[in-house]
CSV table of C-alpha atoms in Angstrom, one decimal:
chain,number,residue,atom,x,y,z
A,12,MET,CA,-8.3,9.5,-28.7
A,13,THR,CA,-10.7,11.1,-31.0
A,14,GLN,CA,-14.3,10.0,-30.8
A,15,VAL,CA,-16.1,9.3,-34.1
A,16,PRO,CA,-19.9,9.2,-34.4
A,17,VAL,CA,-21.3,5.9,-35.3
A,18,GLY,CA,-24.1,5.5,-37.8
A,19,ALA,CA,-27.2,3.3,-37.3
A,20,ALA,CA,-26.0,1.0,-40.0
A,21,GLU,CA,-22.9,0.1,-38.0
A,22,PHE,CA,-25.1,-1.1,-35.1
A,23,SER,CA,-25.7,-4.5,-37.0
A,24,ASN,CA,-22.0,-5.3,-36.9
A,25,LEU,CA,-21.9,-6.2,-33.3
A,26,ARG,CA,-20.1,-8.9,-31.5
A,27,THR,CA,-22.0,-11.7,-29.8
A,28,HIS,CA,-19.6,-12.4,-26.9
A,29,VAL,CA,-16.2,-11.8,-25.5
A,30,GLY,CA,-13.7,-14.2,-27.0
A,31,ARG,CA,-13.7,-13.1,-30.6
A,32,PRO,CA,-11.3,-10.2,-31.5
A,33,LEU,CA,-12.6,-7.2,-33.1
A,34,ASP,CA,-11.2,-5.4,-36.2
A,35,ARG,CA,-13.0,-2.2,-35.3
A,36,PRO,CA,-13.5,0.0,-32.3
A,37,VAL,CA,-15.4,-1.4,-29.3
A,38,THR,CA,-18.9,0.2,-29.1
A,39,LEU,CA,-20.1,1.1,-25.6
A,40,ALA,CA,-23.5,2.3,-24.2
A,41,LEU,CA,-23.9,4.1,-20.9
A,42,ALA,CA,-26.9,3.4,-18.6
A,43,GLY,CA,-26.4,6.4,-16.2
A,44,ALA,CA,-24.4,9.5,-16.7
A,45,GLY,CA,-23.7,10.4,-13.1
A,46,ALA,CA,-20.2,10.6,-11.6
A,47,ARG,CA,-19.4,6.9,-12.1
A,48,GLY,CA,-20.9,6.6,-15.6
A,49,THR,CA,-19.3,9.8,-16.8
A,50,GLY,CA,-15.9,8.8,-15.2
A,51,TYR,CA,-15.9,5.5,-17.0
A,52,ALA,CA,-16.7,7.1,-20.3
A,53,ASP,CA,-13.9,9.6,-19.9
A,54,LEU,CA,-11.4,6.8,-19.0
A,55,ALA,CA,-12.6,4.7,-22.0
A,56,ALA,CA,-12.0,7.6,-24.5
A,57,ALA,CA,-8.6,8.4,-23.0
A,58,GLY,CA,-7.3,4.9,-23.2
A,59,ASP,CA,-5.3,3.1,-26.0
A,60,ILE,CA,-8.3,0.8,-27.1
A,61,PRO,CA,-10.3,2.2,-29.8
A,62,VAL,CA,-13.9,2.8,-28.5
A,63,ARG,CA,-17.0,4.7,-29.7
A,64,ILE,CA,-19.7,5.6,-27.2
A,65,THR,CA,-22.9,5.1,-29.3
A,66,ALA,CA,-25.7,5.5,-26.6
A,67,VAL,CA,-26.3,7.2,-23.3
A,68,ALA,CA,-29.4,7.0,-21.1
A,69,GLU,CA,-29.7,9.7,-18.3
A,70,PRO,CA,-32.8,11.3,-16.9
A,71,ARG,CA,-31.2,14.6,-16.2
A,72,PRO,CA,-30.9,16.7,-19.4
A,73,ARG,CA,-27.7,18.6,-18.5
A,74,PRO,CA,-25.4,15.8,-17.8
A,75,ARG,CA,-26.8,13.7,-20.6
A,76,GLN,CA,-26.2,16.5,-23.1
A,77,ALA,CA,-22.8,17.2,-21.7
A,78,LEU,CA,-21.7,13.6,-22.1
A,79,ALA,CA,-23.2,13.4,-25.6
A,80,GLU,CA,-21.3,16.4,-26.7
A,81,GLY,CA,-18.1,15.5,-25.1
A,82,HIS,CA,-18.1,12.0,-26.7
A,83,GLN,CA,-19.9,12.7,-29.9
A,84,VAL,CA,-22.8,10.4,-29.1
A,85,PRO,CA,-25.1,10.3,-32.2
A,86,GLU,CA,-28.5,12.0,-31.7
A,87,GLY,CA,-30.3,8.7,-32.1
A,88,GLY,CA,-28.4,7.3,-29.2
A,89,LEU,CA,-29.7,9.7,-26.5
A,90,PHE,CA,-32.4,8.5,-24.0
A,91,ALA,CA,-34.0,9.9,-20.9
A,92,ASP,CA,-34.4,6.4,-19.4
A,93,TRP,CA,-32.3,3.3,-19.6
A,94,ARG,CA,-35.4,1.3,-20.3
A,95,GLU,CA,-36.0,3.1,-23.6
A,96,MET,CA,-32.4,2.3,-24.6
A,97,ALA,CA,-32.8,-1.4,-23.6
A,98,ALA,CA,-36.0,-1.7,-25.6
A,99,ARG,CA,-34.2,-0.7,-28.7
A,100,PRO,CA,-32.2,-3.3,-30.8
A,101,ARG,CA,-28.8,-3.6,-29.5
A,102,LEU,CA,-26.9,-0.3,-29.8
A,103,ALA,CA,-23.4,-1.3,-28.7
A,104,ASP,CA,-21.1,-4.3,-27.9
A,105,ALA,CA,-21.3,-3.6,-24.2
A,106,VAL,CA,-23.1,-1.5,-21.7
A,107,VAL,CA,-21.9,0.2,-18.5
A,108,ILE,CA,-24.7,0.0,-15.9
A,109,ALA,CA,-24.2,2.9,-13.5
A,110,VAL,CA,-27.9,3.5,-12.4
A,111,GLN,CA,-29.1,3.5,-8.7
A,112,ASP,CA,-28.3,0.2,-6.9
A,113,ALA,CA,-32.1,-0.8,-6.7
A,114,GLU,CA,-32.3,-0.8,-10.4
A,115,HIS,CA,-29.4,-3.0,-11.1
A,116,LEU,CA,-31.4,-6.3,-11.5
A,117,ALA,CA,-33.9,-4.9,-13.9
A,118,ALA,CA,-31.2,-3.2,-16.0
A,119,ALA,CA,-29.0,-6.4,-16.0
A,120,GLU,CA,-31.9,-8.5,-17.1
A,121,ALA,CA,-32.9,-6.1,-19.8
A,122,PHE,CA,-29.5,-5.6,-21.3
A,123,ALA,CA,-28.4,-9.2,-21.0
A,124,ALA,CA,-31.5,-10.2,-22.9
A,125,ARG,CA,-30.4,-8.0,-25.7
A,126,GLY,CA,-27.0,-9.6,-25.8
A,127,TYR,CA,-24.9,-6.8,-24.3
A,128,ASP,CA,-21.7,-7.7,-22.5
A,129,ILE,CA,-22.1,-5.9,-19.1
A,130,LEU,CA,-19.9,-3.7,-16.9
A,131,LEU,CA,-22.0,-3.4,-13.7
A,132,GLU,CA,-21.2,-0.9,-11.0
A,133,LYS,CA,-21.0,-2.3,-7.4
A,134,PRO,CA,-22.9,-3.5,-5.6
A,135,MET,CA,-24.4,-6.1,-7.9
A,136,ALA,CA,-27.8,-5.8,-6.3
A,137,THR,CA,-29.4,-5.0,-2.9
A,138,SER,CA,-30.5,-8.6,-2.0
A,139,VAL,CA,-29.0,-12.1,-2.2
A,140,LYS,CA,-32.0,-13.1,-4.4
A,141,ASP,CA,-31.3,-10.4,-6.8
A,142,VAL,CA,-27.5,-11.0,-6.9
A,143,ASP,CA,-28.2,-14.7,-7.6
A,144,ARG,CA,-30.6,-13.7,-10.2
A,145,ILE,CA,-28.2,-11.4,-12.1
A,146,ALA,CA,-25.5,-14.1,-12.1
A,147,ALA,CA,-28.0,-16.6,-13.5
A,148,VAL,CA,-29.4,-14.2,-16.1
A,149,ALA,CA,-25.8,-13.4,-17.4
A,150,GLU,CA,-25.0,-17.2,-17.6
A,151,ALA,CA,-28.3,-18.0,-19.4
A,152,ALA,CA,-27.8,-15.2,-21.9
A,153,GLY,CA,-24.3,-16.1,-22.6
A,154,VAL,CA,-22.9,-12.6,-21.9
A,155,THR,CA,-19.9,-11.4,-19.9
A,156,LEU,CA,-20.8,-9.6,-16.7
A,157,THR,CA,-18.1,-7.9,-14.8
A,158,VAL,CA,-18.7,-6.1,-11.6
A,159,CYS,CA,-16.7,-2.9,-10.9
A,160,HIS,CA,-14.5,-4.4,-8.1
A,161,VAL,CA,-11.9,-1.6,-9.0
A,162,MET,CA,-9.6,-2.5,-6.0
A,163,ARG,CA,-8.5,-5.6,-7.8
A,164,TYR,CA,-7.2,-3.6,-10.7
A,165,THR,CA,-5.0,-1.1,-8.8
A,166,PRO,CA,-1.2,-1.3,-9.5
A,167,TYR,CA,-0.9,-1.6,-5.7
A,168,THR,CA,-3.1,-4.7,-5.5
A,169,VAL,CA,-1.5,-6.3,-8.6
A,170,ARG,CA,1.9,-5.9,-7.0
A,171,LEU,CA,0.7,-7.0,-3.5
A,172,LYS,CA,-0.8,-10.2,-5.0
A,173,GLN,CA,2.3,-11.0,-7.0
A,174,LEU,CA,4.4,-10.9,-3.8
A,175,LEU,CA,1.9,-13.0,-1.8
A,176,ASP,CA,1.8,-15.6,-4.7
A,177,ALA,CA,5.6,-15.6,-4.8
A,178,GLY,CA,5.7,-16.6,-1.1
A,179,ARG,CA,7.4,-13.5,0.2
A,180,ILE,CA,5.8,-13.8,3.6
A,181,GLY,CA,5.0,-17.6,3.5
A,182,GLY,CA,1.5,-18.8,3.9
A,183,ILE,CA,-1.1,-16.3,5.0
A,184,VAL,CA,-2.4,-16.9,8.6
A,185,SER,CA,-4.4,-13.8,9.2
A,186,VAL,CA,-5.3,-10.3,7.9
A,187,GLN,CA,-6.2,-6.9,9.4
A,188,HIS,CA,-7.9,-4.5,7.0
A,189,LEU,CA,-9.3,-1.0,7.7
A,190,GLU,CA,-11.4,1.1,5.4
A,191,PRO,CA,-11.2,4.7,6.7
A,192,ILE,CA,-14.2,6.2,4.8
A,193,GLY,CA,-13.5,9.7,6.1
A,194,TYR,CA,-15.7,11.9,8.2
A,195,TRP,CA,-16.8,14.3,5.5
A,196,HIS,CA,-17.1,11.7,2.9
A,197,PHE,CA,-19.4,9.7,5.2
A,198,ALA,CA,-21.4,12.7,5.9
A,199,HIS,CA,-21.9,13.5,2.2
A,200,SER,CA,-22.7,10.0,1.0
A,201,PHE,CA,-24.1,8.1,4.0
A,202,VAL,CA,-25.8,10.8,6.1
A,203,ARG,CA,-27.0,13.4,3.5
A,204,GLY,CA,-26.7,11.4,0.3
A,205,ASN,CA,-28.1,8.6,-1.8
A,206,TRP,CA,-26.8,5.8,0.5
A,207,ARG,CA,-28.1,7.1,3.8
A,208,ARG,CA,-31.1,4.8,4.2
A,209,THR,CA,-31.3,1.0,4.1
A,210,ASP,CA,-34.9,1.1,2.6
A,211,GLU,CA,-33.9,3.6,-0.3
A,212,SER,CA,-30.4,2.0,-1.1
A,213,SER,CA,-29.1,-0.7,1.2
A,214,PHE,CA,-26.7,-1.2,4.2
A,215,THR,CA,-23.3,0.5,4.4
A,216,LEU,CA,-21.3,-2.8,4.2
A,217,LEU,CA,-22.9,-3.5,0.9
A,218,THR,CA,-23.0,0.0,-0.7
A,219,LYS,CA,-19.5,1.0,0.5
A,220,SER,CA,-17.5,-2.0,1.5
A,221,CYS,CA,-18.5,-4.9,-0.8
A,222,HIS,CA,-15.2,-3.8,-2.6
A,223,ASP,CA,-13.2,-4.7,0.6
A,224,ILE,CA,-14.9,-8.0,1.3
A,225,ASP,CA,-14.2,-9.0,-2.4
A,226,TRP,CA,-10.7,-7.7,-2.2
A,227,LEU,CA,-10.0,-9.9,0.9
A,228,SER,CA,-11.1,-12.9,-0.8
A,229,HIS,CA,-9.0,-12.0,-3.8
A,230,ILE,CA,-5.9,-11.7,-1.5
A,231,VAL,CA,-6.5,-14.7,0.6
A,232,GLY,CA,-7.5,-16.8,-2.3
A,233,ARG,CA,-9.9,-19.1,-0.4
A,234,PRO,CA,-13.6,-19.2,0.1
A,235,VAL,CA,-15.2,-17.8,3.3
A,236,ARG,CA,-16.6,-20.5,5.7
A,237,ALA,CA,-17.9,-18.4,8.6
A,238,VAL,CA,-18.5,-14.6,9.5
A,239,SER,CA,-19.5,-12.6,12.6
A,240,SER,CA,-20.1,-8.8,12.7
A,241,PHE,CA,-20.9,-6.0,15.0
A,242,GLY,CA,-21.7,-2.2,14.4
A,243,SER,CA,-24.3,0.4,14.7
A,244,LEU,CA,-25.2,4.0,14.0
A,245,SER,CA,-23.6,5.6,16.9
A,246,HIS,CA,-23.0,9.3,16.3
A,247,PHE,CA,-25.2,10.8,13.5
A,248,ARG,CA,-28.4,10.7,15.6
A,249,PRO,CA,-30.8,13.5,16.8
A,250,GLU,CA,-29.8,13.0,20.5
A,251,ASN,CA,-26.2,13.8,19.6
A,252,ALA,CA,-27.0,17.2,18.1
A,253,PRO,CA,-24.9,20.0,19.9
A,254,ALA,CA,-26.9,22.6,21.8
A,255,GLY,CA,-27.9,25.3,19.3
A,256,ALA,CA,-27.7,23.3,16.2
A,257,THR,CA,-30.4,23.9,13.6
A,258,ASP,CA,-31.9,21.8,10.8
A,259,ARG,CA,-29.7,23.3,8.2
A,260,CYS,CA,-26.1,24.3,8.1
A,261,VAL,CA,-26.8,27.7,6.4
A,262,THR,CA,-28.8,28.8,9.5
A,263,CYS,CA,-26.7,27.1,12.1
A,264,PRO,CA,-24.4,29.2,14.4
A,265,LEU,CA,-22.1,26.2,15.1
A,266,ALA,CA,-21.5,25.9,11.3
A,267,ALA,CA,-20.9,29.7,11.1
A,268,SER,CA,-18.4,29.7,13.9
A,269,GLY,CA,-16.5,26.8,12.4
A,270,SER,CA,-17.0,24.6,15.5
A,271,CYS,CA,-18.9,21.8,13.7
A,272,PRO,CA,-16.6,19.4,11.7
A,273,TYR,CA,-19.5,18.3,9.5
A,274,ALA,CA,-20.8,21.8,8.4
A,275,ALA,CA,-21.8,21.6,4.8
A,276,GLN,CA,-20.2,24.9,4.0
A,277,LYS,CA,-16.9,23.4,5.1
A,278,LEU,CA,-17.1,20.8,2.4
A,279,TYR,CA,-18.9,22.2,-0.6
A,280,ARG,CA,-17.8,25.8,-0.5
A,281,THR,CA,-14.2,24.7,0.0
A,282,GLY,CA,-14.7,22.4,-2.8
A,283,LEU,CA,-15.8,25.3,-5.0
A,284,ARG,CA,-12.9,27.5,-4.1
A,285,GLU,CA,-10.1,25.0,-3.9
A,286,GLY,CA,-11.0,22.2,-6.2
A,287,GLY,CA,-9.4,18.8,-5.7
A,288,VAL,CA,-11.4,15.9,-4.2
A,289,LYS,CA,-13.9,18.1,-2.4
A,290,ARG,CA,-14.8,19.6,-5.8
A,291,TYR,CA,-15.8,16.2,-6.9
A,292,PHE,CA,-18.4,16.0,-4.1
A,293,THR,CA,-19.4,19.6,-4.7
A,294,ARG,CA,-20.2,18.8,-8.3
A,295,ILE,CA,-22.6,16.1,-6.9
A,296,ALA,CA,-24.3,18.2,-4.4
A,297,ALA,CA,-24.9,21.3,-6.7
A,298,ASP,CA,-26.2,21.7,-10.3
A,299,GLU,CA,-23.3,24.0,-11.2
A,300,LEU,CA,-20.0,24.9,-9.8
A,301,THR,CA,-21.0,28.4,-8.9
A,302,GLU,CA,-21.4,30.2,-5.6
A,303,GLU,CA,-25.2,30.8,-6.4
A,304,ALA,CA,-25.7,27.1,-7.2
A,305,VAL,CA,-23.9,25.9,-4.1
A,306,VAL,CA,-25.7,28.2,-1.7
A,307,ASP,CA,-29.1,27.1,-3.4
A,308,ALA,CA,-28.1,23.4,-2.9
A,309,LEU,CA,-27.3,24.0,0.8
A,310,THR,CA,-30.4,26.0,1.4
A,311,HIS,CA,-32.9,23.7,-0.3
A,312,GLY,CA,-31.3,20.4,-1.1
A,313,PRO,CA,-30.4,17.2,1.0
A,314,TYR,CA,-26.7,18.2,1.2
A,315,GLY,CA,-27.3,21.1,3.4
A,316,ARG,CA,-29.0,19.2,6.1
A,317,CYS,CA,-27.6,18.9,9.7
A,318,VAL,CA,-26.0,15.6,10.0
A,319,TYR,CA,-27.8,15.1,13.3
A,320,ARG,CA,-31.2,15.8,11.9
A,321,SER,CA,-31.3,13.9,8.6
A,322,ASP,CA,-33.3,10.8,8.0
A,323,ASN,CA,-30.2,8.5,7.8
A,324,ASP,CA,-30.3,5.0,9.4
A,325,VAL,CA,-27.2,3.1,8.1
A,326,VAL,CA,-24.2,2.2,10.5
A,327,ASP,CA,-21.3,4.6,10.8
A,328,HIS,CA,-18.9,1.9,12.1
A,329,GLN,CA,-18.8,-1.9,11.7
A,330,VAL,CA,-16.4,-4.8,12.2
A,331,VAL,CA,-16.5,-8.0,10.4
A,332,ASN,CA,-14.6,-11.2,11.3
A,333,LEU,CA,-14.0,-13.8,8.5
A,334,GLU,CA,-12.9,-17.3,8.7
A,335,TYR,CA,-11.6,-18.8,5.4
A,336,ALA,CA,-11.2,-22.4,4.3
A,337,GLY,CA,-8.1,-23.9,6.0
A,338,GLY,CA,-8.4,-21.7,9.1
A,339,VAL,CA,-7.1,-18.4,7.7
A,340,THR,CA,-8.8,-15.4,9.4
A,341,ALA,CA,-9.4,-11.7,8.6
A,342,SER,CA,-10.8,-8.8,10.6
A,343,PHE,CA,-12.3,-5.8,8.6
A,344,THR,CA,-13.3,-2.5,10.1
A,345,LEU,CA,-15.2,0.2,8.4
A,346,THR,CA,-15.5,3.6,10.0
A,347,ALA,CA,-16.7,7.2,9.3
A,348,PHE,CA,-14.4,8.7,11.9
A,349,THR,CA,-11.2,9.2,10.0
A,350,PRO,CA,-9.6,11.6,7.7
A,351,GLN,CA,-10.0,10.8,4.0
A,352,GLU,CA,-7.1,8.4,3.4
A,353,ASN,CA,-6.2,5.0,1.9
A,354,ARG,CA,-7.2,1.7,3.3
A,355,HIS,CA,-4.7,0.2,5.8
A,356,THR,CA,-3.8,-3.5,5.7
A,357,LYS,CA,-1.6,-5.9,7.6
A,358,ILE,CA,-1.1,-9.4,6.4
A,359,PHE,CA,0.5,-11.9,8.7
A,360,GLY,CA,2.3,-14.8,7.2
A,361,THR,CA,4.4,-17.8,8.3
A,362,ARG,CA,7.6,-16.2,7.1
A,363,GLY,CA,7.0,-12.5,7.3
A,364,GLN,CA,4.6,-9.6,7.6
A,365,LEU,CA,3.2,-7.4,4.8
A,366,THR,CA,2.0,-3.9,5.6
A,367,GLY,CA,0.2,-1.8,3.0
A,368,ASP,CA,-1.6,1.5,2.7
A,369,GLY,CA,-3.0,1.4,-0.9
A,370,ARG,CA,0.2,2.7,-2.4
A,371,THR,CA,3.3,1.6,-0.3
A,372,ILE,CA,3.9,-2.0,0.6
A,373,GLU,CA,6.5,-2.9,3.3
A,374,ILE,CA,7.7,-6.6,3.8
A,375,HIS,CA,9.3,-7.6,7.0
A,376,ASP,CA,11.2,-11.0,6.4
A,377,PHE,CA,11.4,-13.1,9.4
A,378,ALA,CA,14.5,-15.0,8.2
A,379,THR,CA,16.7,-12.0,7.8
A,380,ASP,CA,14.7,-9.3,9.8
A,381,GLU,CA,15.2,-7.1,6.7
A,382,ARG,CA,12.4,-4.7,5.6
A,383,THR,CA,11.7,-4.0,2.0
A,384,VAL,CA,9.6,-1.0,0.9
A,385,ILE,CA,7.9,-0.9,-2.4
A,386,ASP,CA,6.2,2.3,-3.7
A,387,THR,CA,3.6,1.5,-6.4
A,388,ASP,CA,3.0,5.2,-7.0
A,389,ASN,CA,-0.7,4.9,-8.1
A,390,GLY,CA,-2.1,8.2,-6.9
A,391,GLY,CA,-5.0,8.9,-4.5
A,392,ALA,CA,-7.5,6.3,-3.5
A,393,SER,CA,-10.7,8.4,-3.5
A,394,ALA,CA,-13.3,8.2,-6.4
A,395,ALA,CA,-12.2,11.6,-7.5
A,396,GLU,CA,-8.7,10.3,-7.9
A,397,GLY,CA,-9.6,7.2,-9.8
A,398,HIS,CA,-9.5,4.8,-6.7
A,399,GLY,CA,-5.7,4.5,-6.9
A,400,GLY,CA,-5.6,3.5,-10.6
A,401,GLY,CA,-8.3,0.9,-10.1
A,402,ASP,CA,-10.8,2.8,-12.3
A,403,ASP,CA,-8.4,3.0,-15.1
A,404,GLY,CA,-7.2,-0.5,-14.7
A,405,LEU,CA,-10.7,-1.9,-14.8
A,406,ILE,CA,-11.8,0.1,-17.9
A,407,ALA,CA,-8.6,-0.9,-19.7
A,408,ALA,CA,-9.0,-4.5,-18.9
A,409,PHE,CA,-12.7,-4.6,-19.9
A,410,LEU,CA,-12.1,-2.9,-23.2
A,411,ARG,CA,-9.0,-4.9,-24.0
A,412,ALA,CA,-10.9,-8.2,-23.2
A,413,LEU,CA,-13.6,-7.1,-25.7
A,414,HIS,CA,-11.4,-5.8,-28.4
A,415,GLU,CA,-8.8,-8.5,-28.3
A,416,GLY,CA,-11.1,-11.4,-27.3
A,417,ARG,CA,-9.3,-12.1,-24.1
A,418,PRO,CA,-11.8,-12.8,-21.2
A,419,GLU,CA,-8.9,-13.9,-19.0
A,420,LEU,CA,-8.2,-10.2,-18.4
A,421,LEU,CA,-11.3,-9.8,-16.4
A,422,LEU,CA,-10.4,-10.6,-12.8
A,423,THR,CA,-14.0,-11.5,-11.7
A,424,GLY,CA,-16.9,-13.1,-13.4
A,425,ALA,CA,-20.6,-13.0,-12.3
A,426,GLU,CA,-20.2,-16.2,-10.3
A,427,GLU,CA,-17.2,-14.9,-8.3
A,428,SER,CA,-18.8,-11.5,-7.6
A,429,ARG,CA,-22.0,-13.4,-6.6
A,430,ASP,CA,-20.1,-15.5,-4.1
A,431,THR,CA,-18.3,-12.4,-2.4
A,432,HIS,CA,-21.5,-10.5,-2.3
A,433,ARG,CA,-23.1,-13.5,-0.4
A,434,VAL,CA,-20.4,-13.0,2.2
A,435,VAL,CA,-21.5,-9.4,2.6
A,436,PHE,CA,-25.1,-10.3,3.1
A,437,ALA,CA,-24.0,-13.1,5.6
A,438,ALA,CA,-22.0,-10.4,7.6
A,439,GLU,CA,-25.0,-8.1,7.8
A,440,ARG,CA,-27.2,-11.0,8.9
A,441,ALA,CA,-24.6,-11.8,11.5
A,442,ARG,CA,-24.6,-8.1,12.7
A,443,LEU,CA,-28.4,-8.1,13.0
A,444,THR,CA,-28.7,-11.4,14.8
A,445,GLY,CA,-25.5,-11.5,16.9
A,446,GLN,CA,-24.8,-14.8,15.6
A,447,VAL,CA,-21.9,-16.5,13.7
A,448,VAL,CA,-23.3,-17.2,10.1
A,449,ARG,CA,-21.7,-20.2,8.3
A,450,LEU,CA,-21.6,-20.3,4.6
């Protein structure tokens, strides 16, 4: 789709809420042009709903300018800070909020007050109080607020939910669900990266797996009544550093010998040479995709630190046990200690078992003992691969809902996301206290 610059005079012709069809392109503002914000912008431009990106706020000049040039954002729509953009009269129908997690509440309040419909990156916020506040603010302002629960929008989930709703395995009795984060993904994001510390971001179950707790509620279709949880930071600690390890991978003999699976060179220099998913993470670690930039980042930046000598404190493994209304149970495991791969799920029903891996669904029918395999063919599950089609599905649904006035296309509203986030906070409280927490 060709992007067309929008003039200031057109900003006055903005919708007031989802529910009224548009006879023009949807206008979209971006608060944050990092990996997620840029990815959403690219998907919006590539879709079949006409869209104009009219404003972008990003403190880093290079990605801000790159996004502006790539999407023909008018010069008057460029801002170094999202607060500057929110202070202006409304510049778009909707805003994508993809700033750091701790800023979500302030950003949501500011843009809701201006009348923007909001697409909010997960998690909603970093405390129960802030989550509740965001939901209340959206309702009071009369705007649509959709959290980026992309797992709901994958072709795999859509098909799986259809099968369950059709009764293919009878009533759901219990669920087993695993999120295999991947050893090098965990080292990048939760040991060296932005989500490594609770005080600077939040706890792992919230920052990484609120997707999964929300997805389980979507699949089971009932509210959570009770939760327990256990987990800890077991491995990425100073006392587990191998003999001879140094503070940085570039000076470490273990990294040089190839004996450390978490060596920064293994991830980022491989990503530079080979591309693919690892290049996505290399692009985050270094300013440019050049050998010089990567070496400089590993020598001086956070992504070159030894995983045993960082300042991380979030858990590297956790189990969550959930009881839903009516007695349905689920067990969820997140762990760092896996390859990078799709989530794995088993759903146990009264008439059959469903096994899924994010792409393939297998149903074992108890009445006939027949097995049916369905391939949803939705691609890879990582962020670099579009979360198995979830990113594309979310953006398409959001833009179509705005353009055609069809809010029913949005699979979660602010209140439903608030409720599943409350489960996440309850699970963390259960982990910290060793108690069963009842909702």
